[in-house]
XYZ file of C-alpha atoms in Angstrom:
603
model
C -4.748 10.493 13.479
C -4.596 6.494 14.484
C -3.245 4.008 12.272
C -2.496 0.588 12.278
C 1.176 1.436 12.245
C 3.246 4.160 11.395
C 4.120 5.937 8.313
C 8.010 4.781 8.147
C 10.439 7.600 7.766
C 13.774 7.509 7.078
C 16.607 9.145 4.836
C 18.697 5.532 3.714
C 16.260 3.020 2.005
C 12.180 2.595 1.936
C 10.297 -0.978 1.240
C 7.142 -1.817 1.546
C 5.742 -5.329 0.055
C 3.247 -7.936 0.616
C 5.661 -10.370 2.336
C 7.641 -9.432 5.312
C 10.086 -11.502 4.178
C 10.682 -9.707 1.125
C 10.892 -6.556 1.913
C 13.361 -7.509 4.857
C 15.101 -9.004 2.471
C 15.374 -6.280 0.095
C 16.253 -3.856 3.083
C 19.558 -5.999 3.151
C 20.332 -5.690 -0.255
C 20.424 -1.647 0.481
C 22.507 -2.516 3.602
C 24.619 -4.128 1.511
C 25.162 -1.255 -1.461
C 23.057 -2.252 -3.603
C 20.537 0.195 -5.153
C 16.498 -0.080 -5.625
C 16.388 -2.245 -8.426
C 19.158 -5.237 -6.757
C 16.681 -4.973 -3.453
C 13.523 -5.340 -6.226
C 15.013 -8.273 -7.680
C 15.806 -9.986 -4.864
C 12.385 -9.464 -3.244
C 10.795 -10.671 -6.495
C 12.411 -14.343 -6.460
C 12.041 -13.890 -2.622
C 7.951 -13.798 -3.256
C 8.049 -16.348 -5.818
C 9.445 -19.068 -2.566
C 6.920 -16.991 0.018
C 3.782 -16.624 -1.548
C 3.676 -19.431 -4.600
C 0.135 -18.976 -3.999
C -0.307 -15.919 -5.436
C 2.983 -15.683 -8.089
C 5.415 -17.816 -9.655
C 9.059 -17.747 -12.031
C 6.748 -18.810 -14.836
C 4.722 -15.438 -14.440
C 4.785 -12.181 -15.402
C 5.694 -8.735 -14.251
C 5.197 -5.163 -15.384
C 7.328 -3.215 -13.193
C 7.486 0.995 -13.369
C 11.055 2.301 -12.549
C 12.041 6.075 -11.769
C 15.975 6.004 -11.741
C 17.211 9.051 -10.478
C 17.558 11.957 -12.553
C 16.048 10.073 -15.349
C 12.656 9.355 -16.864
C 9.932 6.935 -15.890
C 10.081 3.662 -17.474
C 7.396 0.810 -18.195
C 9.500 -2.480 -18.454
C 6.929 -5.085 -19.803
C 7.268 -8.598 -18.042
C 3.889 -9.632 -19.777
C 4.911 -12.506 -22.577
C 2.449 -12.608 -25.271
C 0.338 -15.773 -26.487
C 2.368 -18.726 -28.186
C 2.535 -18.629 -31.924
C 0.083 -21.937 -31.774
C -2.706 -19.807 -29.685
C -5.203 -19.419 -31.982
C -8.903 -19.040 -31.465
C -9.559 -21.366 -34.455
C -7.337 -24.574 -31.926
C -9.396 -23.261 -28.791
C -12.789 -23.957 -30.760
C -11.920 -26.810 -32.122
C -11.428 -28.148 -28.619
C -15.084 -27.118 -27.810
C -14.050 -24.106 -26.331
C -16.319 -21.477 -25.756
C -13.459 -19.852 -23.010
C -10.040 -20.445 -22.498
C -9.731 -22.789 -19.274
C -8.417 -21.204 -16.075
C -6.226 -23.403 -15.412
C -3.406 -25.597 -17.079
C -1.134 -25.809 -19.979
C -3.734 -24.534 -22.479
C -4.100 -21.227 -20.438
C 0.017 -20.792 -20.800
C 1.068 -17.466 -22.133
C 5.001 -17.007 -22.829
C 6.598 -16.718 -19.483
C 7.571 -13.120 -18.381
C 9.022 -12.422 -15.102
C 12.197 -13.787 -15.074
C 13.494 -11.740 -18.104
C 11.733 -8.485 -16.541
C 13.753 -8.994 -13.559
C 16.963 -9.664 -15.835
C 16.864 -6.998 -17.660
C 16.248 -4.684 -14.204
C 19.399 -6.240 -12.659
C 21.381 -5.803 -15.993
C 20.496 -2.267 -16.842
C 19.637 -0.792 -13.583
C 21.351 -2.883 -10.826
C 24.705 -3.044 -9.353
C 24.893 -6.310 -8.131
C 26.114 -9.783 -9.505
C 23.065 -12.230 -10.057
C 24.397 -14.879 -7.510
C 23.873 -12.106 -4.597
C 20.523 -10.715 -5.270
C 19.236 -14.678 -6.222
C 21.193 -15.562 -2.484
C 17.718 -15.279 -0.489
C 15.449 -16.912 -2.213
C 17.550 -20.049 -2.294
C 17.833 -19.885 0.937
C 14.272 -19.612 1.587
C 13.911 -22.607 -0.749
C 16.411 -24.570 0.184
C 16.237 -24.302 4.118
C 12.702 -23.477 4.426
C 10.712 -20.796 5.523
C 7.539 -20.428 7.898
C 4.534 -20.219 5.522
C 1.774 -17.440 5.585
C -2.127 -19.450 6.132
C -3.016 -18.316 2.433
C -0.426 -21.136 0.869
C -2.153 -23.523 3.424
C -5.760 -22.562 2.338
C -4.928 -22.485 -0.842
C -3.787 -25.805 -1.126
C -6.552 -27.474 0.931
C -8.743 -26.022 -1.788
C -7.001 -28.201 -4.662
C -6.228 -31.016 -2.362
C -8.324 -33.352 -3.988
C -6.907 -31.876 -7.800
C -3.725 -32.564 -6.257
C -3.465 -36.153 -5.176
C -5.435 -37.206 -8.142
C -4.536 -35.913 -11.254
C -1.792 -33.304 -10.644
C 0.211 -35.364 -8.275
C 3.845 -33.388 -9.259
C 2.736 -30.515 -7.144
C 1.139 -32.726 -4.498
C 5.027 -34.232 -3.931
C 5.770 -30.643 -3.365
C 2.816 -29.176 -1.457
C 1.157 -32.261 0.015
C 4.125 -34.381 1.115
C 2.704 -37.246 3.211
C -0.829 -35.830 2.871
C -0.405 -32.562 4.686
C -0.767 -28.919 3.294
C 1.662 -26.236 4.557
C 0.968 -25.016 8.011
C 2.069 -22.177 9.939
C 5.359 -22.853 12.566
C 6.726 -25.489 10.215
C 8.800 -25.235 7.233
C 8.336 -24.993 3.801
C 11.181 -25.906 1.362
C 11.268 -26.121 -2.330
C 15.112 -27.628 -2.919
C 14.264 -28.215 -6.505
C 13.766 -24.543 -7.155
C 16.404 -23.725 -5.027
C 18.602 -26.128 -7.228
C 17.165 -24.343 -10.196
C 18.413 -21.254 -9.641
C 22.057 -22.597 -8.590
C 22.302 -24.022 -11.641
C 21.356 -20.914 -13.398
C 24.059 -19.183 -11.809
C 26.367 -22.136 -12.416
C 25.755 -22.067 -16.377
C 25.787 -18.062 -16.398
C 29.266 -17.855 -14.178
C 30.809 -20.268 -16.781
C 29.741 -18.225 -19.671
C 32.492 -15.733 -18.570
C 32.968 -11.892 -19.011
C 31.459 -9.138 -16.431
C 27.973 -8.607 -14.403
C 25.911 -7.900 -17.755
C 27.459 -10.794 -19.759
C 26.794 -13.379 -16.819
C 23.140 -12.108 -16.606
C 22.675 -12.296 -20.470
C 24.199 -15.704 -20.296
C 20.856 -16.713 -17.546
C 18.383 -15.214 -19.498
C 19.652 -17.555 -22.611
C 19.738 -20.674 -19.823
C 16.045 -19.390 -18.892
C 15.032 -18.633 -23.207
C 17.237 -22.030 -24.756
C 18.256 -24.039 -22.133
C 17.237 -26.730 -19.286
C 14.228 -24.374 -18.381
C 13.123 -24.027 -21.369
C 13.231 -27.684 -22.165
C 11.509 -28.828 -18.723
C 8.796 -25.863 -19.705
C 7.695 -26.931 -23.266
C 7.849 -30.412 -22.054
C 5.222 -29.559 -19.392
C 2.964 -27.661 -21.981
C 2.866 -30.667 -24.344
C 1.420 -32.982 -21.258
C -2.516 -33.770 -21.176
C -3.507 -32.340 -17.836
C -6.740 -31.358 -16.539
C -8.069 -28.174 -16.402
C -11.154 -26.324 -15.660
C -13.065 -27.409 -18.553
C -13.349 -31.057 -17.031
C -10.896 -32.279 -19.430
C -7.345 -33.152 -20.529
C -5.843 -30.432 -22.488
C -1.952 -29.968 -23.408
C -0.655 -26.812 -24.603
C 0.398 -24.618 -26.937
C 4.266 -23.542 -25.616
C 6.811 -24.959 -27.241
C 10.678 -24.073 -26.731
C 10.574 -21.744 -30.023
C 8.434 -19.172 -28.129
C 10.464 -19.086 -25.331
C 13.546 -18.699 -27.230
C 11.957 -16.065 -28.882
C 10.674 -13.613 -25.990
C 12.388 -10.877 -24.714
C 10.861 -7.981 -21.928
C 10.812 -4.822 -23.327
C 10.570 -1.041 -22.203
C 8.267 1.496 -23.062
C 6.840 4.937 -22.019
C 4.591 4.985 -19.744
C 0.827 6.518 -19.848
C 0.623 9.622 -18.062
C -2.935 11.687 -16.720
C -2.316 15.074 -14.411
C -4.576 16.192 -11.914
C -4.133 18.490 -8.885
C -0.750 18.889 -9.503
C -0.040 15.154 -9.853
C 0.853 13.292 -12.587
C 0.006 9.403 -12.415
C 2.228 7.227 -14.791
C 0.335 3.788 -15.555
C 1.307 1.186 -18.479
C -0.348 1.218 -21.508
C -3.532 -0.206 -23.126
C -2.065 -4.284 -22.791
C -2.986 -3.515 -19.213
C -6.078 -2.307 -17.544
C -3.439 0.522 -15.751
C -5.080 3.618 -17.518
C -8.281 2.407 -16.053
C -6.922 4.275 -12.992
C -6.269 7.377 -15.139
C -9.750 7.102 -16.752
C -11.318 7.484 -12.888
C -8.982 10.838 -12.252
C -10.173 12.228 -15.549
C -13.729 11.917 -14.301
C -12.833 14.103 -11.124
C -13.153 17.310 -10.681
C -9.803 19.372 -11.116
C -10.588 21.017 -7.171
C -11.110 18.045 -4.699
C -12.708 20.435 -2.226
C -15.743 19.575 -4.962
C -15.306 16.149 -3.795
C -16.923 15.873 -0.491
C -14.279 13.489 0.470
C -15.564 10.338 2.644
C -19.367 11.290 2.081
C -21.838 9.259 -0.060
C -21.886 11.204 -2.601
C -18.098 10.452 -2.688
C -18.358 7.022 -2.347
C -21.339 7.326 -5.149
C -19.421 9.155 -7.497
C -16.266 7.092 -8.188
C -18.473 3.905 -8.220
C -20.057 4.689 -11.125
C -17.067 6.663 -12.656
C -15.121 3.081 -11.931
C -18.139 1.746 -13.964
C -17.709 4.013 -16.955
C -13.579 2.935 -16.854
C -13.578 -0.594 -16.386
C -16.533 -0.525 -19.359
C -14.566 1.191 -21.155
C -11.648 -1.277 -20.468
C -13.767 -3.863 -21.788
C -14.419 -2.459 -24.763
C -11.218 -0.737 -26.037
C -8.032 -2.191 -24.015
C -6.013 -4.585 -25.358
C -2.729 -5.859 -27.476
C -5.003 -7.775 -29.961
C -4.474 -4.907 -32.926
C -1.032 -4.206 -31.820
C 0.784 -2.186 -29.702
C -0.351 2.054 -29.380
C -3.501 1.066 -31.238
C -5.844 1.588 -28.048
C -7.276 5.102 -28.244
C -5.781 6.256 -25.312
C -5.419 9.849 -26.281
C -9.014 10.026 -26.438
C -10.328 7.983 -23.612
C -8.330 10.235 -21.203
C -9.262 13.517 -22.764
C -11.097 16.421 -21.165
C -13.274 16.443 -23.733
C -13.998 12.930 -23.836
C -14.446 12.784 -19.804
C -16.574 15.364 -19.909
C -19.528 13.556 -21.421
C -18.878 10.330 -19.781
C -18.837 12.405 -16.679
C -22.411 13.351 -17.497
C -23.283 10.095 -17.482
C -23.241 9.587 -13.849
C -26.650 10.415 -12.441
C -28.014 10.198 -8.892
C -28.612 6.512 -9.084
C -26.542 3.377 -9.377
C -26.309 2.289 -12.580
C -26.827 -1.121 -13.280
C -25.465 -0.861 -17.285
C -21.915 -1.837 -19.001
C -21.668 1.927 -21.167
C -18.484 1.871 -22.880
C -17.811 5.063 -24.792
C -17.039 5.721 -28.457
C -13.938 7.564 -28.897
C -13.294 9.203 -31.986
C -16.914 8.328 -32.796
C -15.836 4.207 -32.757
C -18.567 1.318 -31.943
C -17.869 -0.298 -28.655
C -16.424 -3.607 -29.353
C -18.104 -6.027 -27.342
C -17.489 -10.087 -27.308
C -20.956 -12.460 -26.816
C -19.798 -13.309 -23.394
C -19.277 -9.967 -22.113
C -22.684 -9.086 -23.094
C -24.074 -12.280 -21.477
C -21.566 -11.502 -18.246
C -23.043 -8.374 -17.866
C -26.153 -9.465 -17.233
C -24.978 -12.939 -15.476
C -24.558 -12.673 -11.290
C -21.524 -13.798 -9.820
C -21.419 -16.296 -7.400
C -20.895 -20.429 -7.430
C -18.018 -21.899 -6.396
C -14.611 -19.657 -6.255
C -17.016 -17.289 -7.402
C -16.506 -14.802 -4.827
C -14.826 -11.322 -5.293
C -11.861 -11.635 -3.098
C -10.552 -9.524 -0.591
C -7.385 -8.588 0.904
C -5.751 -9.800 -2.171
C -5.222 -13.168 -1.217
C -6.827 -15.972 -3.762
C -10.345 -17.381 -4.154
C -9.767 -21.102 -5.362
C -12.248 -23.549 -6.329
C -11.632 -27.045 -5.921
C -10.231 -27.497 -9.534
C -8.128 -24.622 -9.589
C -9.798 -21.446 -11.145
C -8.674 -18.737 -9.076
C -9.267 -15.012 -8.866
C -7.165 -12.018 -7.241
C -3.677 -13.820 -6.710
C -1.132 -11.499 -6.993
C 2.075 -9.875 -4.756
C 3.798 -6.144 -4.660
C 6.816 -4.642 -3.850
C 7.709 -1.047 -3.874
C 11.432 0.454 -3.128
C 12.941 3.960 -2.980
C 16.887 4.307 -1.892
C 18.794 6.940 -0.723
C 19.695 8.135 -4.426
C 16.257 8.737 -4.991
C 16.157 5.684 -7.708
C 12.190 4.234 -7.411
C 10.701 0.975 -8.276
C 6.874 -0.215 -8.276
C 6.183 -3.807 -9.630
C 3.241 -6.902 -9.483
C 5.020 -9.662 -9.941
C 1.790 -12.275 -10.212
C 0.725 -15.493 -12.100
C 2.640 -19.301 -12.168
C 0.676 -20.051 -9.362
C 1.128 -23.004 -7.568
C -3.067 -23.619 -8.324
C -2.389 -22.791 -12.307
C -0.116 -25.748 -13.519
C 1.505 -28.691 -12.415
C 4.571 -27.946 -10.817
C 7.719 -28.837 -13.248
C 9.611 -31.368 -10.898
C 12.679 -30.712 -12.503
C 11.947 -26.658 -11.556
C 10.144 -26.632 -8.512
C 7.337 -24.360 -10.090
C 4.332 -23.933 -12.484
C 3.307 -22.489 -15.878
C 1.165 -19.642 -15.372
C -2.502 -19.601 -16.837
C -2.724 -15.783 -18.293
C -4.028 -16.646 -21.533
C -7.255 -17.100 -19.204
C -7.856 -12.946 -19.677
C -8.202 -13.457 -23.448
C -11.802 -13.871 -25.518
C -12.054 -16.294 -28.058
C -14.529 -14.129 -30.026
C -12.596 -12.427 -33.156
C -11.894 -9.386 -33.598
C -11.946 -7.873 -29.997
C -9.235 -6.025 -28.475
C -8.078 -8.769 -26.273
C -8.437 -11.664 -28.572
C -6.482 -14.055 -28.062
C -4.048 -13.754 -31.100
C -0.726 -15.341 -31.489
C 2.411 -12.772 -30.509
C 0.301 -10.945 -28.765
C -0.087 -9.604 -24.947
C -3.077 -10.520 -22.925
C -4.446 -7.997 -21.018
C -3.273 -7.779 -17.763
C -4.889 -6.885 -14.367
C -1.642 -6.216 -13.343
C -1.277 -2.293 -12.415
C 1.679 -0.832 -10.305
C 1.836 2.861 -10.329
C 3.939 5.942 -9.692
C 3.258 9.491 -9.115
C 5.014 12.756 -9.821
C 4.506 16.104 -8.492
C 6.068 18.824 -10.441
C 8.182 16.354 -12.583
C 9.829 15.096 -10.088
C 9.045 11.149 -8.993
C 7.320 11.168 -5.448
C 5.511 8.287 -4.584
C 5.545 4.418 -6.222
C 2.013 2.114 -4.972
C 0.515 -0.585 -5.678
C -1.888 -3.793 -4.326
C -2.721 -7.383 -5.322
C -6.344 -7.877 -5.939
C -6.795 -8.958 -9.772
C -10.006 -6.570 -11.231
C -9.942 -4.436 -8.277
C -6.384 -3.289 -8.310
C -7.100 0.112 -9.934
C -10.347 0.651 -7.701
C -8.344 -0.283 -4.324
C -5.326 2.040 -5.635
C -7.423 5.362 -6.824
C -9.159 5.342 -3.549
C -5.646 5.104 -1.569
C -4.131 7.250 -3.909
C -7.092 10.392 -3.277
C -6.518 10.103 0.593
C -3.198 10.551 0.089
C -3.696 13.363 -2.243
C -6.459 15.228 -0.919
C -6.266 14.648 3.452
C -3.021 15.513 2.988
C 0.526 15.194 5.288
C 1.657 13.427 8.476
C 4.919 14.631 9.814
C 6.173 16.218 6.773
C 5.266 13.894 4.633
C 2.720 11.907 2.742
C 0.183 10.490 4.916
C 1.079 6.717 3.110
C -0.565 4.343 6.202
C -3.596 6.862 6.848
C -4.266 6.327 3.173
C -3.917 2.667 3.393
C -5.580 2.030 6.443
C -9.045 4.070 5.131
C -11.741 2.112 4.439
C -12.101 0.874 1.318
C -14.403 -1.059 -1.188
C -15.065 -1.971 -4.616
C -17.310 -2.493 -7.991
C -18.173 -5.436 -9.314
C -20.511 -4.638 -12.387
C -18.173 -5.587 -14.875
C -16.966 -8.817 -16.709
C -13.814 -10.655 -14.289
C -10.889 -11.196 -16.105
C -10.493 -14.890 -14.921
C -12.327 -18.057 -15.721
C -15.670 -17.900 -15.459
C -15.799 -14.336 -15.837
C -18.247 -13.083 -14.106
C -19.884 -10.123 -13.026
C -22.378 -8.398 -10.540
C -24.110 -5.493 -12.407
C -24.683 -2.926 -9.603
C -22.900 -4.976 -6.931
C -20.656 -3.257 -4.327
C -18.330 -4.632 -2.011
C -17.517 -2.540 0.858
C -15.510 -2.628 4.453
C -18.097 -2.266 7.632
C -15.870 0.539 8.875
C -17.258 2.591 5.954
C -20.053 3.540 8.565
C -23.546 3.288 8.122
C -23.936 6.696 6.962
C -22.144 5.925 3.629
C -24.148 2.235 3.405
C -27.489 3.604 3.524
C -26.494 6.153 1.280
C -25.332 4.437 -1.270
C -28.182 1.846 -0.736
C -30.949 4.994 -1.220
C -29.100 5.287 -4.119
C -29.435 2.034 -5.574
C -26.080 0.055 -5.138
C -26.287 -3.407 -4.365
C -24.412 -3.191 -1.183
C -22.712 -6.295 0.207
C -20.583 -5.133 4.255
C -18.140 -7.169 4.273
C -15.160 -7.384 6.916
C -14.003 -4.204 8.552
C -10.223 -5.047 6.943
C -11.564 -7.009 3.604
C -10.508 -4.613 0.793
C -6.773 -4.443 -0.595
C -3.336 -5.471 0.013
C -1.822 -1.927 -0.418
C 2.121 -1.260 -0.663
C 3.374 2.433 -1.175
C 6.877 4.197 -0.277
C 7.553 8.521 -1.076
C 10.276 11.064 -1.215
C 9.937 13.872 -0.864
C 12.190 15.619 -3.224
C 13.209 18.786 -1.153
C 13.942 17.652 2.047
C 14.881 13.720 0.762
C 12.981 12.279 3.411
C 11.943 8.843 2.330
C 8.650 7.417 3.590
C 6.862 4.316 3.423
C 3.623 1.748 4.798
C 2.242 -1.230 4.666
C -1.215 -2.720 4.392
C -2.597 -4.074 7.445
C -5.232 -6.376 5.756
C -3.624 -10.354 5.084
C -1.168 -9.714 8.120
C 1.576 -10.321 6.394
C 2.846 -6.825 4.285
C 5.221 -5.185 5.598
C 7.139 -1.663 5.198
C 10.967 -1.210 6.584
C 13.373 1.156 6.341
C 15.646 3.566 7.952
């Protein structure tokens, strides 16, 4: 079968990730000895210099990890809302939302502890050599991809008026980023030198040193320069000045944390997904739907295409209605939601036609919980400015910021069989005014909250928004095989159930899993739910699919009802994935095509 490229094959080291650049650099980190969680942290502060567009330091991360021999882990990089988030301070502001942009839209930064604690408990490495590339990226400039171009032409005008930091940074003498030049970032670079510098003279071994930086990062000069930033009027998507509601107590107080991850089988696969704080067991909710024998599927047909539209319907709805960190962690009924018994009825729900309805379910005999502006969002067409579903994963920006579908991925399996899947996503450079002092952004994921009480994802103080961040990893027999994953906001765990059935059900390519077949097939999406970001909007019956899907399938699902929008042959996803198989230890790995710039390597 053609493909775009190859499925990569080698025995050493596998990485695929949305930045050529950081998976390159990652593949050195192997060449040097280090294992797949030193190459994951250094492609994760390699993405934050490469694609500031689409994640920052100031974001978050959940990251699954498969060491070898061990079991799956979920380590959360998702900080919660600050102690002085409450709905009652958003309202008094007039707030009917929480803005998509600025201070106000600050949840506790996440990421760089994640990656801390990955180094610390699963790496080899000292923190000076896996932090080595991204300086250098930031300090002697790297070639930037069109997105961090576009992206800032978008906010230009945001920029050189009111947030005029991050024009110094991305606007120097007037001009955005361009591809063939250089794009450096010293003050981040000096950041993370002095980070090093403070941890080194701390003293003891590898794990003290690291300890010492995530204290510099919780209590020190970052954490100063952060809550500074927060207490700043800036404007934000509301039309007004806001500061927020950070300060250098909830930083100090934040720590990533591990958990167990969710787990669905089907076909002999077992999926591992976070937990209810992110929309992960979504993904699980569309397998449950399925029938247990995908020759019933009629792969690649309408009826195909027909059928996990509307069972994406019934999961995201049910997202809506039930996920969440609001009521406190292992309080989402997840038990239920992915039981056969459960599926079974929802699974009756799907009819011939499209459905144009949000129907969550009622596990356990519950009321859907519902907020006022779901209900109105359901019924509200997207569209305006920014208003676009993206594709390919890169960002839709309006002109003041509010942004949609920014995110990165990196995947990694070594030669010891240890295997890594994180979406390291948020601090944009469009979210925040960049920190001079830092040389980045606070992140905006409060945005993904509801101000109505007494919903799942309230916005409550201590407490995790929900995320539409979503890597994955899959098991066959126990055993970790494969670790995926794409940018893409809302559609992450449409874009990754689709690649993840070609790769289970068309099958192998030279002895292994088919990984770019999967990826390259054409793919497409649902938008008849609620966005997660600012304005949060939705399409009831809209679908979003690649030309290549044939015209076959778009009549098809047309005759079925589906409002059908073609759009670009390559428009849908931003899919990384890397496999091993566990008798042979062949490693394997691919790259999405689609935004030209992900990349897989190995050897």
């Amino acid at each position: 079968m053609f493909t775009t490229r190859p499925t990569l094959q080698g025995t050493f080291g596998m990485v695929s990730s949305t930045h050529w650049l950081a998976s390159q650099s990652a593949m050195a980190v192997l060449e040097g000895g280090g294992n797949a969680y030193d190459a994951a942290v250094a492609a994760g502060f390699v993405l934050h210099v490469v694609e500031p567009h689409l994640n920052g330091p100031a974001g978050e991360v959940p990251v699954l990890l498969a060491p070898a021999g061990g079991p799956v882990q979920v380590l959360c990089g998702q900080g919660p809302a600050p102690a002085g988030a409450t709905i009652g301070h958003y309202t008094s502001l007039g707030l009917d939302l929480v803005p998509g942009t600025g201070p106000l839209a600050a949840a506790v930064p996440g990421a760089f502890d994640a990656w801390m604690l990955l180094l610390r408990d699963h790496g080899t490495k000292p923190l000076a050599e896996v932090l080595s590339y991204a300086i250098g990226y930031a300090e002697h400039g790297h070639p930037p991809v069109e997105g961090v171009g576009r992206t800032v032409e978008a906010v230009r005008e945001l920029f050189a008026t009111e947030w005029t930091t991050s024009a110094a940074l991305y606007l120097p003498g007037g001009t955005a980023p361009s591809v063939g030049t250089l794009l450096k970032n010293p003050a981040l670079a000096a950041t993370w030198r002095r980070v090093i510098a403070e941890a080194e003279a701390a003293g003891g071994g590898r794990e003290t040193r690291i300890d010492a930086a995530r204290r510099v990062w919780r209590e020190g000069f970052i954490a100063e320069a952060l809550a500074e930033a927060a207490a700043r009027p800036t404007l934000d998507t509301s039309g007004r000045r806001h500061t927020g509601t950070l300060t250098g107590d909830d930083l100090a107080a934040h720590s990533a944390t591990y958990e167990d991850p969710v787990t669905h089988d089907w076909n002999g696969w077992t999926v591992c997904k976070a937990a209810g704080w992110s929309q992960g067991p979504a993904f699980l909710q569309q397998l449950a739907l399925l029938p247990d024998d995908p020759d019933d599927l009629g792969y690649g047909s309408p009826e195909y295409v027909h059928r996990l539209i509307e069972g994406s319907k019934l999961a995201m709805a049910d997202r809506e209605a039930w996920y969440g960190d609001a009521d406190g962690p292992g309080t989402v009924p997840l038990g239920t939601l992915l039981s056969a018994a459960y599926n079974a009825g929802r699974r009756a729900l799907i009819g011939p036609d499209a459905s144009y309805e949000l129907r969550p379910g009622s596990p356990d005999g519950r009321t859907p919980r519902l907020g006022a502006h779901v209900r109105a969002a359901a019924g509200r067409p997207s569209g305006g400015a920014g208003g676009a579903i993206p594709g390919a994963g890169e960002p839709t920006v309006s002109g003041d910021g509010a942004t949609r579908g920014d995110t990165c991925h990196l995947d990694i399996v070594d030669r010891w069989g240890n295997m890594v899947a994180a979406t390291p996503s948020g601090g944009w450079l469009q979210s925040n005014p960049v920190v001079p002092a830092l040389g980045f952004p606070l992140g905006t994921r409060l945005q993904m909250t509801w101000l109505d009480p007494g919903l799942p994802n309230s916005l409550t103080p201590g407490r995790r928004p929900r995320t539409t961040l979503t890597p994955s990893l899959a098991l066959r027999g126990g055993v970790p095989v494969m670790a995926f994953g794409t940018p893409g906001g809302d559609q992450q765990d449409q874009w990754q159930v689709h690649f993840f059935l070609a790769v289970a059900v068309r099958g192998r390519v030279r002895g292994g899993l088919d990984l770019q077949g999967a990826i390259d097939a054409p793919n497409w999406h649902q938008e008849g739910f609620p966005e997660s970001f600012y304005p949060r909007r939705s399409r009831p019956g809209g679908v979003t699919v690649e030309s290549r899907i044939g015209a076959e399938v778009i009549d098809g699902l047309r005759r079925r009802g589906h409002d059908v929008t073609v759009g670009g042959p390559w428009s849908e996803g931003r899919l990384c994935a890397v496999a091993r198989d566990p008798g042979s230890g062949v490693l394997s790995g691919g790259a999405d095509p689609r935004g030209m710039q992900g990349y897989a390597v190995g050897r």
